[in-house]
Amino acid sequence: MRITFLGTGSAMPTGSRFQTGIVVEDDGRRVLVDCGSGVLHRLQQSGVGYENVSTVLLTHHHVDHVSDLMALLKARWLAGEEQLEVVGPTGTKAFIEGLLSVHDYLDGRVDLQVREVVPGEEFSVAGFDVEGFETRHSMDCLAYRFGDAFTFSGDSEAFEGLANFSDGSDVLAHDCSFPDEVDVSNHPTPSQLGEALSGTDIGRVYLTHLYPHTDGNHEAMLKSIAEHYDGDVGFAEDLLSVEI
Ligand SMILES: [Zn+2]
Ligand SMILES: [Zn+2]
């Protein structure tokens, strides 16, 4: 399996990190998880190509996770691609209908399949067996686990339930939006993440969904996590590819 981070930023721009998007590929199967601003360009830069992404799995509907979704649909339509499947939590159907009623000229341009999934049930997407887990965020949001290989937290506070959900994964990509100095809810600080991960067995943790506040604080953030969690932790970067 190969994981490619397309966007490791968040709702406020850092100038170098685009918004959330991760491509998961294995043996000819491919799914894009989230499609925030800049992801369409990163798909091109990464060599994956927007023509080759026919399935998008959404963690939730915040704008930094969906703003390139209609842009992807349009690019695929213009390139002659005929389909797109969007899979996401409850409310995804109404959300897509809303987008298409605003951008009504895009309605019907490709065969658009929309499917909603619920936490706790394994489902299949683009040939992958995936399980969803409800996170702690300011909106309904699902973390996703791809077998024992990869777990993505989506947007979430760090908490034991989510840490247990990701326990045993080869790779975990986890929201680590802010350094400890920022008082925050709905996202974790490094010490909260370290505390939650303590005692879990994860191959490598990549920190993502980084706000500009994290710039210049990477070492301190890693140190803070390491006070509670002794596993392998690093920062994700846009266009970083990880083989599992
Ligand atoms: Zn969010
Ligand atoms: Zn977000």
PDB file of C-alpha atoms and ligand atoms in Angstrom:
ATOM      1  CA  MET A   1       0.000   0.000   0.000  1.00  0.00           C
ATOM      2  CA  ARG A   2       1.127   3.526  -0.703  1.00  0.00           C
ATOM      3  CA  ILE A   3      -0.082   6.636   1.104  1.00  0.00           C
ATOM      4  CA  THR A   4       0.529  10.025  -0.501  1.00  0.00           C
ATOM      5  CA  PHE A   5      -0.132  13.180   1.451  1.00  0.00           C
ATOM      6  CA  LEU A   6      -1.457  15.770  -0.991  1.00  0.00           C
ATOM      7  CA  GLY A   7      -2.357  18.402   1.569  1.00  0.00           C
ATOM      8  CA  THR A   8      -1.187  18.570   5.172  1.00  0.00           C
ATOM      9  CA  GLY A   9      -2.531  22.010   6.020  1.00  0.00           C
ATOM     10  CA  SER A  10      -5.785  23.180   7.504  1.00  0.00           C
ATOM     11  CA  ALA A  11      -8.307  25.997   7.324  1.00  0.00           C
ATOM     12  CA  MET A  12      -5.675  28.747   7.652  1.00  0.00           C
ATOM     13  CA  PRO A  13      -2.933  28.827   4.996  1.00  0.00           C
ATOM     14  CA  THR A  14       0.728  28.324   5.853  1.00  0.00           C
ATOM     15  CA  GLY A  15       1.872  29.164   2.323  1.00  0.00           C
ATOM     16  CA  SER A  16       3.338  25.717   1.841  1.00  0.00           C
ATOM     17  CA  ARG A  17       0.693  23.218   2.938  1.00  0.00           C
ATOM     18  CA  PHE A  18      -2.497  22.761   0.978  1.00  0.00           C
ATOM     19  CA  GLN A  19      -5.700  21.618   2.625  1.00  0.00           C
ATOM     20  CA  THR A  20      -6.501  18.018   3.482  1.00  0.00           C
ATOM     21  CA  GLY A  21      -6.143  15.254   0.903  1.00  0.00           C
ATOM     22  CA  ILE A  22      -4.528  11.811   1.077  1.00  0.00           C
ATOM     23  CA  VAL A  23      -4.323   9.237  -1.711  1.00  0.00           C
ATOM     24  CA  VAL A  24      -4.399   5.589  -0.674  1.00  0.00           C
ATOM     25  CA  GLU A  25      -3.254   3.137  -3.349  1.00  0.00           C
ATOM     26  CA  ASP A  26      -2.760  -0.593  -3.381  1.00  0.00           C
ATOM     27  CA  ASP A  27      -2.483  -3.044  -6.221  1.00  0.00           C
ATOM     28  CA  GLY A  28      -4.313  -0.896  -8.788  1.00  0.00           C
ATOM     29  CA  ARG A  29      -6.924   0.317  -6.317  1.00  0.00           C
ATOM     30  CA  ARG A  30      -7.026   4.002  -5.456  1.00  0.00           C
ATOM     31  CA  VAL A  31      -9.077   6.271  -3.247  1.00  0.00           C
ATOM     32  CA  LEU A  32      -8.707   9.941  -2.398  1.00  0.00           C
ATOM     33  CA  VAL A  33      -9.514  10.727   1.221  1.00  0.00           C
ATOM     34  CA  ASP A  34     -10.778  14.328   1.509  1.00  0.00           C
ATOM     35  CA  CYS A  35     -10.438  16.968  -1.168  1.00  0.00           C
ATOM     36  CA  GLY A  36      -9.600  20.372   0.317  1.00  0.00           C
ATOM     37  CA  SER A  37      -8.284  23.428  -1.467  1.00  0.00           C
ATOM     38  CA  GLY A  38      -5.156  22.724  -3.526  1.00  0.00           C
ATOM     39  CA  VAL A  39      -5.673  18.967  -3.681  1.00  0.00           C
ATOM     40  CA  LEU A  40      -6.574  19.075  -7.373  1.00  0.00           C
ATOM     41  CA  HIS A  41      -3.185  20.635  -8.145  1.00  0.00           C
ATOM     42  CA  ARG A  42      -1.354  18.251  -5.843  1.00  0.00           C
ATOM     43  CA  LEU A  43      -3.000  15.309  -7.629  1.00  0.00           C
ATOM     44  CA  GLN A  44      -1.335  16.563 -10.781  1.00  0.00           C
ATOM     45  CA  GLN A  45       2.032  17.242  -9.104  1.00  0.00           C
ATOM     46  CA  SER A  46       2.066  13.866  -7.375  1.00  0.00           C
ATOM     47  CA  GLY A  47       1.766  12.012 -10.656  1.00  0.00           C
ATOM     48  CA  VAL A  48      -1.440  10.331  -9.498  1.00  0.00           C
ATOM     49  CA  GLY A  49      -3.514  12.541 -11.786  1.00  0.00           C
ATOM     50  CA  TYR A  50      -7.099  13.669 -11.325  1.00  0.00           C
ATOM     51  CA  GLU A  51      -8.178  11.402 -14.192  1.00  0.00           C
ATOM     52  CA  ASN A  52      -7.158   8.414 -12.085  1.00  0.00           C
ATOM     53  CA  VAL A  53      -9.197   9.291  -9.026  1.00  0.00           C
ATOM     54  CA  SER A  54     -12.761   8.110  -9.413  1.00  0.00           C
ATOM     55  CA  THR A  55     -13.543   7.653  -5.715  1.00  0.00           C
ATOM     56  CA  VAL A  56     -13.424  10.242  -2.947  1.00  0.00           C
ATOM     57  CA  LEU A  57     -13.926   9.288   0.681  1.00  0.00           C
ATOM     58  CA  LEU A  58     -14.872  12.234   2.903  1.00  0.00           C
ATOM     59  CA  THR A  59     -14.180  12.396   6.623  1.00  0.00           C
ATOM     60  CA  HIS A  60     -16.565  15.344   7.068  1.00  0.00           C
ATOM     61  CA  HIS A  61     -17.914  18.383   5.311  1.00  0.00           C
ATOM     62  CA  HIS A  62     -15.811  21.269   6.617  1.00  0.00           C
ATOM     63  CA  VAL A  63     -14.672  23.459   3.742  1.00  0.00           C
ATOM     64  CA  ASP A  64     -10.961  22.597   4.145  1.00  0.00           C
ATOM     65  CA  HIS A  65     -11.845  18.960   3.358  1.00  0.00           C
ATOM     66  CA  VAL A  66     -14.218  19.464   0.448  1.00  0.00           C
ATOM     67  CA  SER A  67     -13.437  22.724  -1.344  1.00  0.00           C
ATOM     68  CA  ASP A  68     -11.838  21.044  -4.371  1.00  0.00           C
ATOM     69  CA  LEU A  69     -14.562  18.451  -4.748  1.00  0.00           C
ATOM     70  CA  MET A  70     -16.554  20.335  -7.391  1.00  0.00           C
ATOM     71  CA  ALA A  71     -13.251  21.389  -8.992  1.00  0.00           C
ATOM     72  CA  LEU A  72     -12.285  17.708  -9.251  1.00  0.00           C
ATOM     73  CA  LEU A  73     -15.678  16.825 -10.707  1.00  0.00           C
ATOM     74  CA  LYS A  74     -15.363  19.598 -13.287  1.00  0.00           C
ATOM     75  CA  ALA A  75     -11.796  18.652 -14.253  1.00  0.00           C
ATOM     76  CA  ARG A  76     -12.854  15.031 -14.705  1.00  0.00           C
ATOM     77  CA  TRP A  77     -15.850  16.062 -16.804  1.00  0.00           C
ATOM     78  CA  LEU A  78     -13.647  18.260 -19.035  1.00  0.00           C
ATOM     79  CA  ALA A  79     -11.128  15.421 -19.391  1.00  0.00           C
ATOM     80  CA  GLY A  80     -13.859  13.079 -20.599  1.00  0.00           C
ATOM     81  CA  GLU A  81     -13.963  10.953 -17.458  1.00  0.00           C
ATOM     82  CA  GLU A  82     -17.462   9.695 -16.940  1.00  0.00           C
ATOM     83  CA  GLN A  83     -17.829   8.904 -13.293  1.00  0.00           C
ATOM     84  CA  LEU A  84     -17.128   9.912  -9.737  1.00  0.00           C
ATOM     85  CA  GLU A  85     -18.099   8.208  -6.513  1.00  0.00           C
ATOM     86  CA  VAL A  86     -18.268  10.189  -3.286  1.00  0.00           C
ATOM     87  CA  VAL A  87     -18.502   8.288  -0.011  1.00  0.00           C
ATOM     88  CA  GLY A  88     -18.886  10.001   3.330  1.00  0.00           C
ATOM     89  CA  PRO A  89     -20.696  10.240   6.652  1.00  0.00           C
ATOM     90  CA  THR A  90     -24.414  10.824   7.123  1.00  0.00           C
ATOM     91  CA  GLY A  91     -25.419  14.038   5.408  1.00  0.00           C
ATOM     92  CA  THR A  92     -23.100  13.558   2.432  1.00  0.00           C
ATOM     93  CA  LYS A  93     -26.005  13.085   0.001  1.00  0.00           C
ATOM     94  CA  ALA A  94     -27.695  16.321   1.049  1.00  0.00           C
ATOM     95  CA  PHE A  95     -24.331  18.073   1.033  1.00  0.00           C
ATOM     96  CA  ILE A  96     -23.555  17.039  -2.557  1.00  0.00           C
ATOM     97  CA  GLU A  97     -27.089  17.900  -3.669  1.00  0.00           C
ATOM     98  CA  GLY A  98     -26.565  21.345  -2.182  1.00  0.00           C
ATOM     99  CA  LEU A  99     -23.259  21.830  -4.018  1.00  0.00           C
ATOM    100  CA  LEU A 100     -24.852  20.766  -7.295  1.00  0.00           C
ATOM    101  CA  SER A 101     -27.795  23.093  -6.820  1.00  0.00           C
ATOM    102  CA  VAL A 102     -25.342  25.997  -6.469  1.00  0.00           C
ATOM    103  CA  HIS A 103     -23.119  24.801  -9.341  1.00  0.00           C
ATOM    104  CA  ASP A 104     -26.076  23.565 -11.360  1.00  0.00           C
ATOM    105  CA  TYR A 105     -24.155  23.512 -14.647  1.00  0.00           C
ATOM    106  CA  LEU A 106     -22.143  20.599 -13.223  1.00  0.00           C
ATOM    107  CA  ASP A 107     -25.215  18.529 -12.422  1.00  0.00           C
ATOM    108  CA  GLY A 108     -25.388  15.433 -14.626  1.00  0.00           C
ATOM    109  CA  ARG A 109     -21.992  15.997 -16.282  1.00  0.00           C
ATOM    110  CA  VAL A 110     -20.561  12.782 -14.864  1.00  0.00           C
ATOM    111  CA  ASP A 111     -22.202   9.692 -13.438  1.00  0.00           C
ATOM    112  CA  LEU A 112     -22.035  10.758  -9.785  1.00  0.00           C
ATOM    113  CA  GLN A 113     -22.646   8.092  -7.161  1.00  0.00           C
ATOM    114  CA  VAL A 114     -22.981   9.231  -3.572  1.00  0.00           C
ATOM    115  CA  ARG A 115     -22.978   6.827  -0.652  1.00  0.00           C
ATOM    116  CA  GLU A 116     -23.202   7.375   3.085  1.00  0.00           C
ATOM    117  CA  VAL A 117     -21.418   5.209   5.630  1.00  0.00           C
ATOM    118  CA  VAL A 118     -21.847   4.877   9.372  1.00  0.00           C
ATOM    119  CA  PRO A 119     -19.297   4.344  12.122  1.00  0.00           C
ATOM    120  CA  GLY A 120     -18.679   0.842  13.435  1.00  0.00           C
ATOM    121  CA  GLU A 121     -19.542  -0.935  10.211  1.00  0.00           C
ATOM    122  CA  GLU A 122     -16.938  -2.210   7.794  1.00  0.00           C
ATOM    123  CA  PHE A 123     -17.622  -1.126   4.226  1.00  0.00           C
ATOM    124  CA  SER A 124     -15.921  -1.434   0.887  1.00  0.00           C
ATOM    125  CA  VAL A 125     -14.707   1.600  -1.030  1.00  0.00           C
ATOM    126  CA  ALA A 126     -12.748   1.411  -4.301  1.00  0.00           C
ATOM    127  CA  GLY A 127     -11.940  -2.214  -3.407  1.00  0.00           C
ATOM    128  CA  PHE A 128     -10.602  -1.387   0.072  1.00  0.00           C
ATOM    129  CA  ASP A 129     -12.148  -2.740   3.251  1.00  0.00           C
ATOM    130  CA  VAL A 130     -12.544   0.269   5.504  1.00  0.00           C
ATOM    131  CA  GLU A 131     -13.974   0.895   8.929  1.00  0.00           C
ATOM    132  CA  GLY A 132     -15.221   4.258  10.176  1.00  0.00           C
ATOM    133  CA  PHE A 133     -15.028   5.641  13.707  1.00  0.00           C
ATOM    134  CA  GLU A 134     -16.796   8.716  15.019  1.00  0.00           C
ATOM    135  CA  THR A 135     -14.328  11.397  16.036  1.00  0.00           C
ATOM    136  CA  ARG A 136     -14.627  14.329  18.443  1.00  0.00           C
ATOM    137  CA  HIS A 137     -14.954  17.421  16.329  1.00  0.00           C
ATOM    138  CA  SER A 138     -17.226  20.416  15.844  1.00  0.00           C
ATOM    139  CA  MET A 139     -19.134  18.532  13.141  1.00  0.00           C
ATOM    140  CA  ASP A 140     -19.902  14.843  12.538  1.00  0.00           C
ATOM    141  CA  CYS A 141     -16.627  13.375  11.322  1.00  0.00           C
ATOM    142  CA  LEU A 142     -15.309   9.868  10.709  1.00  0.00           C
ATOM    143  CA  ALA A 143     -11.803   8.489  11.115  1.00  0.00           C
ATOM    144  CA  TYR A 144     -11.046   5.664   8.698  1.00  0.00           C
ATOM    145  CA  ARG A 145      -9.036   2.503   9.121  1.00  0.00           C
ATOM    146  CA  PHE A 146      -7.759   0.531   6.117  1.00  0.00           C
ATOM    147  CA  GLY A 147      -7.125  -2.895   7.622  1.00  0.00           C
ATOM    148  CA  ASP A 148      -3.917  -3.030   9.627  1.00  0.00           C
ATOM    149  CA  ALA A 149      -2.084  -0.760   7.203  1.00  0.00           C
ATOM    150  CA  PHE A 150      -3.379   2.760   7.578  1.00  0.00           C
ATOM    151  CA  THR A 151      -5.604   4.846   9.799  1.00  0.00           C
ATOM    152  CA  PHE A 152      -6.514   8.489   9.258  1.00  0.00           C
ATOM    153  CA  SER A 153      -7.968  10.404  12.185  1.00  0.00           C
ATOM    154  CA  GLY A 154      -9.807  12.980  10.109  1.00  0.00           C
ATOM    155  CA  ASP A 155     -10.338  16.071  12.258  1.00  0.00           C
ATOM    156  CA  SER A 156     -10.531  15.192  15.908  1.00  0.00           C
ATOM    157  CA  GLU A 157      -9.474  15.774  19.446  1.00  0.00           C
ATOM    158  CA  ALA A 158      -7.144  13.061  20.677  1.00  0.00           C
ATOM    159  CA  PHE A 159      -8.922  10.554  22.890  1.00  0.00           C
ATOM    160  CA  GLU A 160      -8.596   6.975  24.024  1.00  0.00           C
ATOM    161  CA  GLY A 161     -11.338   5.603  21.782  1.00  0.00           C
ATOM    162  CA  LEU A 162      -9.701   6.924  18.634  1.00  0.00           C
ATOM    163  CA  ALA A 163      -6.261   5.792  19.816  1.00  0.00           C
ATOM    164  CA  ASN A 164      -7.664   2.289  20.386  1.00  0.00           C
ATOM    165  CA  PHE A 165      -9.281   2.376  16.945  1.00  0.00           C
ATOM    166  CA  SER A 166      -5.886   3.073  15.365  1.00  0.00           C
ATOM    167  CA  ASP A 167      -3.913   0.723  17.619  1.00  0.00           C
ATOM    168  CA  GLY A 168      -1.952  -1.831  15.576  1.00  0.00           C
ATOM    169  CA  SER A 169      -1.865   0.246  12.377  1.00  0.00           C
ATOM    170  CA  ASP A 170       1.378   0.370  10.417  1.00  0.00           C
ATOM    171  CA  VAL A 171       0.782   4.064   9.781  1.00  0.00           C
ATOM    172  CA  LEU A 172      -1.477   6.555  11.525  1.00  0.00           C
ATOM    173  CA  ALA A 173      -2.013  10.068  10.143  1.00  0.00           C
ATOM    174  CA  HIS A 174      -3.397  12.161  12.990  1.00  0.00           C
ATOM    175  CA  ASP A 175      -4.696  15.689  13.273  1.00  0.00           C
ATOM    176  CA  CYS A 176      -2.187  17.747  15.280  1.00  0.00           C
ATOM    177  CA  SER A 177      -3.465  21.200  14.419  1.00  0.00           C
ATOM    178  CA  PHE A 178      -1.782  23.354  17.063  1.00  0.00           C
ATOM    179  CA  PRO A 179       1.180  23.498  19.439  1.00  0.00           C
ATOM    180  CA  ASP A 180       0.572  23.187  23.179  1.00  0.00           C
ATOM    181  CA  GLU A 181       0.462  26.960  23.674  1.00  0.00           C
ATOM    182  CA  VAL A 182      -2.822  27.259  21.809  1.00  0.00           C
ATOM    183  CA  ASP A 183      -5.946  26.642  23.839  1.00  0.00           C
ATOM    184  CA  VAL A 184      -8.104  24.579  21.527  1.00  0.00           C
ATOM    185  CA  SER A 185     -11.086  22.266  21.378  1.00  0.00           C
ATOM    186  CA  ASN A 186     -12.121  19.992  18.492  1.00  0.00           C
ATOM    187  CA  HIS A 187      -8.450  19.405  17.613  1.00  0.00           C
ATOM    188  CA  PRO A 188      -5.620  17.985  19.717  1.00  0.00           C
ATOM    189  CA  THR A 189      -2.522  19.592  21.098  1.00  0.00           C
ATOM    190  CA  PRO A 190       0.669  17.486  21.006  1.00  0.00           C
ATOM    191  CA  SER A 191       0.551  16.601  24.698  1.00  0.00           C
ATOM    192  CA  GLN A 192      -3.072  15.485  24.436  1.00  0.00           C
ATOM    193  CA  LEU A 193      -2.155  13.372  21.411  1.00  0.00           C
ATOM    194  CA  GLY A 194       0.832  11.854  23.216  1.00  0.00           C
ATOM    195  CA  GLU A 195      -1.308  11.011  26.230  1.00  0.00           C
ATOM    196  CA  ALA A 196      -3.983   9.365  24.078  1.00  0.00           C
ATOM    197  CA  LEU A 197      -1.446   7.324  22.091  1.00  0.00           C
ATOM    198  CA  SER A 198       0.392   6.158  25.178  1.00  0.00           C
ATOM    199  CA  GLY A 199       0.356   2.368  25.313  1.00  0.00           C
ATOM    200  CA  THR A 200      -0.645   1.878  21.687  1.00  0.00           C
ATOM    201  CA  ASP A 201       1.454  -0.016  19.179  1.00  0.00           C
ATOM    202  CA  ILE A 202       1.596   1.948  15.904  1.00  0.00           C
ATOM    203  CA  GLY A 203       4.347   1.652  13.297  1.00  0.00           C
ATOM    204  CA  ARG A 204       4.650   5.362  12.571  1.00  0.00           C
ATOM    205  CA  VAL A 205       2.538   8.390  13.359  1.00  0.00           C
ATOM    206  CA  TYR A 206       2.410  11.299  10.909  1.00  0.00           C
ATOM    207  CA  LEU A 207       1.172  14.627  12.200  1.00  0.00           C
ATOM    208  CA  THR A 208      -1.039  16.516   9.792  1.00  0.00           C
ATOM    209  CA  HIS A 209      -3.769  19.189   9.538  1.00  0.00           C
ATOM    210  CA  LEU A 210      -1.187  21.744  10.585  1.00  0.00           C
ATOM    211  CA  TYR A 211      -2.148  25.341  11.287  1.00  0.00           C
ATOM    212  CA  PRO A 212       0.385  28.180  10.730  1.00  0.00           C
ATOM    213  CA  HIS A 213       0.789  28.267  14.531  1.00  0.00           C
ATOM    214  CA  THR A 214       2.796  25.024  14.248  1.00  0.00           C
ATOM    215  CA  ASP A 215       5.483  26.642  12.049  1.00  0.00           C
ATOM    216  CA  GLY A 216       8.753  26.824  13.961  1.00  0.00           C
ATOM    217  CA  ASN A 217       7.349  24.623  16.725  1.00  0.00           C
ATOM    218  CA  HIS A 218       7.888  21.180  15.250  1.00  0.00           C
ATOM    219  CA  GLU A 219      10.672  20.131  17.592  1.00  0.00           C
ATOM    220  CA  ALA A 220       8.788  21.290  20.651  1.00  0.00           C
ATOM    221  CA  MET A 221       5.668  19.465  19.455  1.00  0.00           C
ATOM    222  CA  LEU A 222       7.554  16.194  18.947  1.00  0.00           C
ATOM    223  CA  LYS A 223       9.157  16.569  22.363  1.00  0.00           C
ATOM    224  CA  SER A 224       5.788  17.130  23.926  1.00  0.00           C
ATOM    225  CA  ILE A 225       4.342  13.981  22.352  1.00  0.00           C
ATOM    226  CA  ALA A 226       7.437  12.000  23.366  1.00  0.00           C
ATOM    227  CA  GLU A 227       6.835  12.845  27.030  1.00  0.00           C
ATOM    228  CA  HIS A 228       3.864  10.473  26.912  1.00  0.00           C
ATOM    229  CA  TYR A 229       4.341   8.276  23.842  1.00  0.00           C
ATOM    230  CA  ASP A 230       7.594   6.565  22.858  1.00  0.00           C
ATOM    231  CA  GLY A 231       6.628   5.479  19.327  1.00  0.00           C
ATOM    232  CA  ASP A 232       7.909   6.807  16.013  1.00  0.00           C
ATOM    233  CA  VAL A 233       6.369  10.213  15.213  1.00  0.00           C
ATOM    234  CA  GLY A 234       7.062  12.649  12.382  1.00  0.00           C
ATOM    235  CA  PHE A 235       5.486  15.505  10.481  1.00  0.00           C
ATOM    236  CA  ALA A 236       3.682  14.842   7.219  1.00  0.00           C
ATOM    237  CA  GLU A 237       4.565  17.082   4.280  1.00  0.00           C
ATOM    238  CA  ASP A 238       2.665  17.759   1.088  1.00  0.00           C
ATOM    239  CA  LEU A 239       3.608  15.185  -1.578  1.00  0.00           C
ATOM    240  CA  LEU A 240       5.251  12.841   0.949  1.00  0.00           C
ATOM    241  CA  SER A 241       4.685   9.254  -0.176  1.00  0.00           C
ATOM    242  CA  VAL A 242       4.889   6.398   2.305  1.00  0.00           C
ATOM    243  CA  GLU A 243       5.136   2.750   1.316  1.00  0.00           C
ATOM    244  CA  ILE A 244       3.557   0.337   3.761  1.00  0.00           C
TER     245      ILE A 244
HETATM  246 ZN    ZN B   1     -13.050  19.996  10.457  1.00  0.00          ZN
HETATM  247 ZN    ZN B   2     -10.092  20.466   8.888  1.00  0.00          ZN
END
